[in-house]
Coordinates of C-alpha atoms in Angstrom, one line a residue:
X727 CA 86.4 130.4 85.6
X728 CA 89.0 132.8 83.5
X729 CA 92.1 132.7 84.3
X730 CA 94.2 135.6 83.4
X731 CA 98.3 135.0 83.3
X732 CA 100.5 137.6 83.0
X733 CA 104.5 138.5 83.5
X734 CA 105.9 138.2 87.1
X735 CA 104.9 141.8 89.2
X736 CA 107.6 141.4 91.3
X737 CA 111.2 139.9 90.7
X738 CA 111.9 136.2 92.4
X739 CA 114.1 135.9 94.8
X740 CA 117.8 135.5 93.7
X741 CA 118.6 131.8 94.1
X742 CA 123.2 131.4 94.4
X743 CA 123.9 129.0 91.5
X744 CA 124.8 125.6 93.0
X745 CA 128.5 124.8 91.7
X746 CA 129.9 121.0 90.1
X747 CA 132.4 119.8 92.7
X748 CA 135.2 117.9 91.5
X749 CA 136.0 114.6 93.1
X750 CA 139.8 113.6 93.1
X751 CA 140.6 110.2 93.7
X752 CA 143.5 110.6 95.7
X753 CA 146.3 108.3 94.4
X754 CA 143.4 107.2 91.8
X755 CA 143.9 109.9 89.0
X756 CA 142.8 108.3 85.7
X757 CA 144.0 110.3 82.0
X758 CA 140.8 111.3 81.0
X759 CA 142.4 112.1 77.4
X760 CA 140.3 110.4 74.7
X761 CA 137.6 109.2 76.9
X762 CA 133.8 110.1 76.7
X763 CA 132.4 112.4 79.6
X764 CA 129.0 113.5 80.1
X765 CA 126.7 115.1 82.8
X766 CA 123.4 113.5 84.3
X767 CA 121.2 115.1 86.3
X768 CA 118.3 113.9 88.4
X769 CA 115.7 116.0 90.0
X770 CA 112.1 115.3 91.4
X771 CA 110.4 118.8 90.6
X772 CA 107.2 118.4 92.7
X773 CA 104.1 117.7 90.9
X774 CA 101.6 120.7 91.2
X775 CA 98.6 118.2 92.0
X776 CA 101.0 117.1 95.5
X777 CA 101.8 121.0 96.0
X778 CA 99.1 121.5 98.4
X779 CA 98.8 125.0 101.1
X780 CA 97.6 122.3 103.4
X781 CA 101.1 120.4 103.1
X782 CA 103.1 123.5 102.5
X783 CA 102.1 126.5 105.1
X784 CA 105.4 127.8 105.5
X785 CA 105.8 128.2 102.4
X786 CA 103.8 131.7 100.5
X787 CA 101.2 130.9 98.4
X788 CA 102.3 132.8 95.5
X789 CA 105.8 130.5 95.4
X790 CA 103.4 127.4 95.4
X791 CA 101.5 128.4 92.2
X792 CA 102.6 126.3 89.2
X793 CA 102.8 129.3 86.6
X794 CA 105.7 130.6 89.6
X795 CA 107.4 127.1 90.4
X796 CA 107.6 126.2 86.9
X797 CA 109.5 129.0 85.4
X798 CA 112.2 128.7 88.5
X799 CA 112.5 124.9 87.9
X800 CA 113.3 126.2 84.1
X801 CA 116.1 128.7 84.9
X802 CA 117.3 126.0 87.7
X803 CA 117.7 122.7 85.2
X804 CA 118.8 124.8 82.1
X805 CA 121.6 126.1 84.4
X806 CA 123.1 123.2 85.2
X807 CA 123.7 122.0 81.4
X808 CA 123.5 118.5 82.0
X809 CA 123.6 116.1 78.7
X810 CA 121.0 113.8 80.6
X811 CA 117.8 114.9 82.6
X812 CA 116.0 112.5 84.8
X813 CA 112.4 114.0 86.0
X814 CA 110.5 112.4 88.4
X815 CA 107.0 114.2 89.3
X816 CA 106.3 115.6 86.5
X817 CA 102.9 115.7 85.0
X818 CA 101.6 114.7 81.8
X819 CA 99.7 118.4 80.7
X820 CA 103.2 120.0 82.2
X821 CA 105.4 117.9 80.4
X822 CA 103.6 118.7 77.0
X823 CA 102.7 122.0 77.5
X824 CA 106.1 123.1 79.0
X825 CA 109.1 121.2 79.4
X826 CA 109.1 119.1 76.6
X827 CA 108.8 122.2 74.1
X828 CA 111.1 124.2 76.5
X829 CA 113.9 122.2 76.8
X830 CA 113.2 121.4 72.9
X831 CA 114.5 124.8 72.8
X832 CA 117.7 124.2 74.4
X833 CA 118.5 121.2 72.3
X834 CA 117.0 118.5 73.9
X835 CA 115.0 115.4 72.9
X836 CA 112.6 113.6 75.4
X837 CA 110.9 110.8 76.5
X838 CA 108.2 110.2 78.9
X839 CA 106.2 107.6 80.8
X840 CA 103.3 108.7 83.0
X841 CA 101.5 106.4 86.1
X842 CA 98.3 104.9 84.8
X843 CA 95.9 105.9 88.0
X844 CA 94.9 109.7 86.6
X845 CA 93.1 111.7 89.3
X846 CA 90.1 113.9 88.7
X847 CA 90.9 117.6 89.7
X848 CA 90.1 120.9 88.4
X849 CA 87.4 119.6 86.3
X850 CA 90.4 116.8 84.4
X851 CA 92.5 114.0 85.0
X852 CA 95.6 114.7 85.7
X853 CA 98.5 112.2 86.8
X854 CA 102.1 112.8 87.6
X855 CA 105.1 110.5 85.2
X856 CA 108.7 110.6 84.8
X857 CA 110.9 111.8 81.8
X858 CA 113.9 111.7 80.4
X859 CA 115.9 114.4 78.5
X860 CA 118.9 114.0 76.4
X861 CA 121.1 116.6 74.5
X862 CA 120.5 115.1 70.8
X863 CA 123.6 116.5 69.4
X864 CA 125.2 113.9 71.8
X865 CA 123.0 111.3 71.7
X866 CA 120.8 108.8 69.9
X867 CA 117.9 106.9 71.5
X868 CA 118.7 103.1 70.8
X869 CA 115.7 101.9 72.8
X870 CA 113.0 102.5 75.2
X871 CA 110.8 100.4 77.5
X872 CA 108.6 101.7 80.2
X873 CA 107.8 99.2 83.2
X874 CA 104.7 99.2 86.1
X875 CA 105.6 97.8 89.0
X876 CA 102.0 97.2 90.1
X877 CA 102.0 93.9 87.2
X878 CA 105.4 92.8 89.0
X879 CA 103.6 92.9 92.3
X880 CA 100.0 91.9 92.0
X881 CA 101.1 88.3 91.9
X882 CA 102.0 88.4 95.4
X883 CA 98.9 90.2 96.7
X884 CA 96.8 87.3 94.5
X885 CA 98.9 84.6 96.3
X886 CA 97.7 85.8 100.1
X887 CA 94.5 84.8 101.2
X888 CA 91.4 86.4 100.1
X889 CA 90.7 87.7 103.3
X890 CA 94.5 89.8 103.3
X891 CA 94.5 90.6 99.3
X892 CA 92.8 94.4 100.2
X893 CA 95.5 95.2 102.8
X894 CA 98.4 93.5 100.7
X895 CA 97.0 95.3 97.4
X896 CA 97.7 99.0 99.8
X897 CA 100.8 97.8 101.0
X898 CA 102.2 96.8 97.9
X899 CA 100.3 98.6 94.8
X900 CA 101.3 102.1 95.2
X901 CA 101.4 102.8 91.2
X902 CA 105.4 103.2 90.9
X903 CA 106.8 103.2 87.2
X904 CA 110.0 103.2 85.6
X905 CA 111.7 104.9 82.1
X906 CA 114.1 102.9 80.7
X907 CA 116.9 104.6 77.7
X908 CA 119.5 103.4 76.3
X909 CA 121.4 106.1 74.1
X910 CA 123.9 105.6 72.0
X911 CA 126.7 108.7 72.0
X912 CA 127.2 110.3 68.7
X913 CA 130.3 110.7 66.5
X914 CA 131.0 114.6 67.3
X915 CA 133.6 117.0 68.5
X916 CA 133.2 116.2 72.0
X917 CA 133.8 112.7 71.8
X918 CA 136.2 112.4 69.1
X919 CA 137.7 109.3 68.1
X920 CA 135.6 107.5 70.2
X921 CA 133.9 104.6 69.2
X922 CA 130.2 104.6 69.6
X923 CA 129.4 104.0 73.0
X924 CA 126.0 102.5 75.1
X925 CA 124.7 104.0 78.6
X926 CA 121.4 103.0 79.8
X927 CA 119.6 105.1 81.9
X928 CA 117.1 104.7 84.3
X929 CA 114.6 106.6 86.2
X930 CA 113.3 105.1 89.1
X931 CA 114.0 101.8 90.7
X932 CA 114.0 98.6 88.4
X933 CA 113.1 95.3 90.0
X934 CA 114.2 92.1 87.6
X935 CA 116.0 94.9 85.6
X936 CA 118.9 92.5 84.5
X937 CA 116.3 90.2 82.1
X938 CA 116.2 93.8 80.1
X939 CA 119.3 95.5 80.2
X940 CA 122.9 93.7 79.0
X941 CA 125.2 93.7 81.8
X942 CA 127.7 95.2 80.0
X943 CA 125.9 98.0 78.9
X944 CA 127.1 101.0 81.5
X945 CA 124.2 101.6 83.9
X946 CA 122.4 104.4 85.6
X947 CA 119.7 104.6 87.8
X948 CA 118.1 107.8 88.8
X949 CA 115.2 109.1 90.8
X950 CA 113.2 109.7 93.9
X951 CA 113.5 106.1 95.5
X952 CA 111.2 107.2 99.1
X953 CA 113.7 105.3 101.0
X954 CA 116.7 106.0 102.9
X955 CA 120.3 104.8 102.5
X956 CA 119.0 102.6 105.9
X957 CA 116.1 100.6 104.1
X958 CA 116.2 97.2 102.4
X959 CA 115.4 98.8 99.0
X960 CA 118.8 100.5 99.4
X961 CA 120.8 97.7 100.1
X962 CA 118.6 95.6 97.9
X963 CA 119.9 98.2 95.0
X964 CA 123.8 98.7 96.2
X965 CA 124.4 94.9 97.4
X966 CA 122.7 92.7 95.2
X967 CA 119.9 91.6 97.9
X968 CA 118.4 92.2 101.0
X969 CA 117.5 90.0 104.2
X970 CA 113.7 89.4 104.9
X971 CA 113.0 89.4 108.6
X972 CA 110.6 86.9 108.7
X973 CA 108.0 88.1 111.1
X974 CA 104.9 89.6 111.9
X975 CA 106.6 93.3 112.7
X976 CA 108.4 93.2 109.5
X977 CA 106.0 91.3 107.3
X978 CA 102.4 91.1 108.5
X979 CA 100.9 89.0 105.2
X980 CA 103.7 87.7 104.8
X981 CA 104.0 88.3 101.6
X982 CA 107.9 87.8 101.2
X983 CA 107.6 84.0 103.4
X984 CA 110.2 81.8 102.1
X985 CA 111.4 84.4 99.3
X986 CA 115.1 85.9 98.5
X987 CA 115.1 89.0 97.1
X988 CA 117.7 89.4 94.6
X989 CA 119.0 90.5 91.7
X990 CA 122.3 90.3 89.3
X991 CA 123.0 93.6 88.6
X992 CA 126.5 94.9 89.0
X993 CA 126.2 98.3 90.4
X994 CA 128.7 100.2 92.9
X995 CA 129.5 98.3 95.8
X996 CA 132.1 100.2 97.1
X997 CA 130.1 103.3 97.3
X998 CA 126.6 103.5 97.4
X999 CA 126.1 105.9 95.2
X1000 CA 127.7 109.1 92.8
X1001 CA 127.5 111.0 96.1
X1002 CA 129.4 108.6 98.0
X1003 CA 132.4 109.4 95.8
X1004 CA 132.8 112.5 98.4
X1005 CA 133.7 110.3 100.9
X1006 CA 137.1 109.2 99.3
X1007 CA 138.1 112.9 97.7
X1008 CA 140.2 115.1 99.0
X1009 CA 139.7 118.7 98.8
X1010 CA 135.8 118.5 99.9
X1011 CA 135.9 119.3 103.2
X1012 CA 132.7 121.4 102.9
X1013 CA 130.4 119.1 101.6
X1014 CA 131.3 116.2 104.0
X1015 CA 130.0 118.5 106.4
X1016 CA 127.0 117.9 104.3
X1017 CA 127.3 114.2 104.5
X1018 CA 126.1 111.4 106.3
X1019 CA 129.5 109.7 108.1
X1020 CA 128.0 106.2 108.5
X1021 CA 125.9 106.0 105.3
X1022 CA 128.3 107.9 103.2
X1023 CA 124.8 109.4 101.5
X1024 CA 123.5 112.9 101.4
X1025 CA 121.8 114.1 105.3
X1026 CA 118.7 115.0 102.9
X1027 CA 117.6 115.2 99.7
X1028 CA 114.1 116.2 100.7
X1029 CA 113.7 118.4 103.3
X1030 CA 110.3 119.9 104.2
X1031 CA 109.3 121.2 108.1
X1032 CA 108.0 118.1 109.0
X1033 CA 111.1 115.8 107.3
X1034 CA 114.4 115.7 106.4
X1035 CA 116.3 113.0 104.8
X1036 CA 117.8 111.0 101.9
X1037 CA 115.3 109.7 99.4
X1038 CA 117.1 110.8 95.9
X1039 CA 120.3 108.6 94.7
X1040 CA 122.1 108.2 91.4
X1041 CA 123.4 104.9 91.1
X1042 CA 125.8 103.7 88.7
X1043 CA 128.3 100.9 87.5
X1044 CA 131.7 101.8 89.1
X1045 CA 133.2 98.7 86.3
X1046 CA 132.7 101.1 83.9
X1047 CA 131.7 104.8 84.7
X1048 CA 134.1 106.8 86.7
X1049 CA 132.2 110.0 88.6
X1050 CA 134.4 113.1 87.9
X1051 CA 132.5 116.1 89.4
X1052 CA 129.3 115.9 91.7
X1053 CA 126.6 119.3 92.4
X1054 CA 127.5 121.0 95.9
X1055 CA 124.5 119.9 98.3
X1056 CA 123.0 122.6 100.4
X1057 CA 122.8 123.1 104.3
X1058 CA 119.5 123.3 105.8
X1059 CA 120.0 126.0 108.0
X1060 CA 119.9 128.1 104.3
X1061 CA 116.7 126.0 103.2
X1062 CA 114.2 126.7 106.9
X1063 CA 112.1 126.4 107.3
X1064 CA 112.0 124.0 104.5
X1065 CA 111.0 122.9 100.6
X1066 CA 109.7 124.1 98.7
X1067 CA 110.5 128.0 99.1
X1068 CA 110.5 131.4 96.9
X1069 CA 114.2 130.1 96.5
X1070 CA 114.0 126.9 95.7
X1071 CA 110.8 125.2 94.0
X1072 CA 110.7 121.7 95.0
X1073 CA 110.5 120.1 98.6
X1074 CA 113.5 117.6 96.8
X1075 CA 117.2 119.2 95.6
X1076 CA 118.7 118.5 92.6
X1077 CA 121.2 115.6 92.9
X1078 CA 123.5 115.9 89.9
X1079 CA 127.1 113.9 88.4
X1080 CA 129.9 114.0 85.8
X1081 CA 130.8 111.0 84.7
X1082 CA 133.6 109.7 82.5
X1083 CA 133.3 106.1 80.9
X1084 CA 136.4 104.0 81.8
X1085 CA 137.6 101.1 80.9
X1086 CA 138.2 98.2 83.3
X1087 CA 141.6 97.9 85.0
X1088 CA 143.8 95.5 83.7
X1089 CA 143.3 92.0 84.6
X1090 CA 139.5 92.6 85.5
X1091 CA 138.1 91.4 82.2
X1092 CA 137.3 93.0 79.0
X1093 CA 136.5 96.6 78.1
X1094 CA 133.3 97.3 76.5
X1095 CA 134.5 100.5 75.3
X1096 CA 136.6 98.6 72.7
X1097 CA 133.9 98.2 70.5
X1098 CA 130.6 98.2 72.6
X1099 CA 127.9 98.1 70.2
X1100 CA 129.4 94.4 69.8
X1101 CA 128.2 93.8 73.0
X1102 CA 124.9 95.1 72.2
X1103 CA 121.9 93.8 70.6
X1104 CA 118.4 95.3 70.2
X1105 CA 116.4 92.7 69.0
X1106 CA 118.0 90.6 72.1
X1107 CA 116.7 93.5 74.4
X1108 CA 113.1 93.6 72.6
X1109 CA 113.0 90.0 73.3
X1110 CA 114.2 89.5 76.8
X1111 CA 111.5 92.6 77.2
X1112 CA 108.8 91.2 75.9
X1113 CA 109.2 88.2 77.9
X1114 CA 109.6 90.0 81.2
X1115 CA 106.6 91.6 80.6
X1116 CA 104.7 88.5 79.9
X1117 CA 105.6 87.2 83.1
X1118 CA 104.6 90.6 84.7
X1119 CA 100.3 89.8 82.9
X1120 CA 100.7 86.0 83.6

């Protein structure tokens, strides 16, 4: 089969530039003078192999086509100018072939960690990943560790009867990954007079994430989680654990019998999530209209005919990140009848913050920003790594 590509025939549809938000703290202003801001944005793009006509009738077939989507994704991410980008989706030949050498382009470096099931289609094997773009005249990468969450749960489906290890291996091995970065901010214009800082940033939800990652280190996790703000991977995330209902509704196999499910990790408590920092600004009266009341989340992140809800979150440590501005959401009586469209290229939106690192207040312990590469140690890292993963092949 030839295939014969050529420049658009027609122009695509004019897409209004979403706008950063700023988030106020009323009666909580900080003075931002001397302290290091940057932007992170986290988007899950659609993988062509998942873009199916089947899946997607309402949408033409022309906006479906990869050549199409990919370019609009382009102009979409490169607008928003974030210092961090956090893929999800994204596969392996279109992260070589494109992104990585576009974005190149606009001065970024890359990293990227695909699934390890590959699927056969259009005569090659093709599989779907997550990446991570930074702006190298701001940053460094310090480390990098990629994580399968299949090793961290095959132990549970081996531990079930033989007779339940084929229905506990579907439940539980869905081939989920996680990129882990930690960047190191560089001694430019922008953050002058700063001492070097750490941020670690993660795509994807980490499970035992606090044997790699200092605690003192700031922390972000980013991605498509498939669960919303109602789920106990939510609350395992936000509130340091989550309540197994011990019975057969809940847990069938039970797999999770007699276990606690928890984890050290200091993230927000107070709010959920960057997005939940609408909730207590002032002056955003339009986008709590786009906001859940009770869950203080996003009413979707994902929004196709056939659902609409909150899957995407970027999660943070409120100890020491401060979220300045957030990216409007969108209404969905502009997106029907749903994602992705001619408009927009993805059945998920964009979810994107400004942070500003702070330090603690007075009285609640010491800042990392005094001098935080004293509070950070690679080989340490490397180590408490490799030992988590030989617990994940043992």
């Amino acid at each position: 089969m030839n295939i014969i590509e050529t420049k658009p025939v027609i122009t695509a549809p004019y897409s209004r530039p979403r706008c950063l938000v700023n988030c106020s703290l009323n009666g909580f202003d900080f003075d931002p003078k001397g302290q290091v801001a940057f932007s992170v944005l986290s988007y899950n793009v659609l993988a062509d192999l998942y873009a199916r006509r089947s899946k997607y009738r309402y949408c033409p077939p022309w906006a479906l086509v990869w050549e199409y989507r990919r370019q609009k994704l382009l102009d979409e991410i490169i607008k928003y100018d974030a210092d961090i980008i956090c893929l999800q989706e994204l596969q392996s030949d279109h992260f070589e072939s494109f992104f990585e050498p576009e974005l190149a382009k606009c001065g970024y470096s890359a990293m990227y960690k695909k699934k390890s099931k590959e699927l056969y289609t259009a005569n090659k094997y093709i599989i779907d990943g997550c990446a991570i773009f930074y702006r190298h005249t701001l940053f460094i990468e310090t480390a990098k560790y990629e994580l399968e969450f299949d090793k961290t749960a095959l132990p549970f489906v081996e531990a079930l009867e033989p007779k339940l290890r084929s229905e506990g291996s579907f439940r539980l091995l869905k081939d989920n990954i996680a990129l882990v970065a930690v960047l190191e901010t560089l001694n430019n214009e922008r953050f002058h007079d700063m001492f070097p800082s750490i941020i670690c940033v993660v795509v994807s939800l980490i499970n035992k994430l606090e044997e790699i990652v200092d605690p003192q280190i700031p922390l972000l996790i980013c991605g498509d989680f498939n669960s919303l703000p109602s789920s106990d991977p939510y609350k395992f995330v936000v509130s340091g654990g989550c309540d197994l209902v011990d019975n057969e509704k809940h847990d069938p196999l039970g797999i999770f019998k007699g276990r606690k499910l928890q984890h050290s990790l200091h993230l927000v408590l107070l709010q959920a999530s960057a997005y939940a920092s609408f909730s207590v600004s002032v002056g955003v009266e339009d986008q709590l209209n786009k906001m859940d009341g009770e869950t203080k989340e996003p009413l979707f992140t994902n929004f196709t005919r056939s659902f609409s809800g909150t899957l995407d979150y970027i999660f943070y440590t409120e100890n020491s990140l401060r979220v300045e501005d957030l990216l409007e959401l969108l209404d969905r009586e502009s997106l029907r009848p749903g994602l992705p469209s001619p408009v927009w290229p993805s059945d998920h939106i964009a979810l994107m913050a400004r942070f500003s690192l702070q330090p603690p207040p007075i009285g609640l312990g010491h800042c990392l920003l005094q001098h935080p590469l004293k509070s950070f140690n690679k080989h340490h890292l490397d180590n408490l790594y490799d030992t988590f993963q030989g617990q994940l092949q043992s």
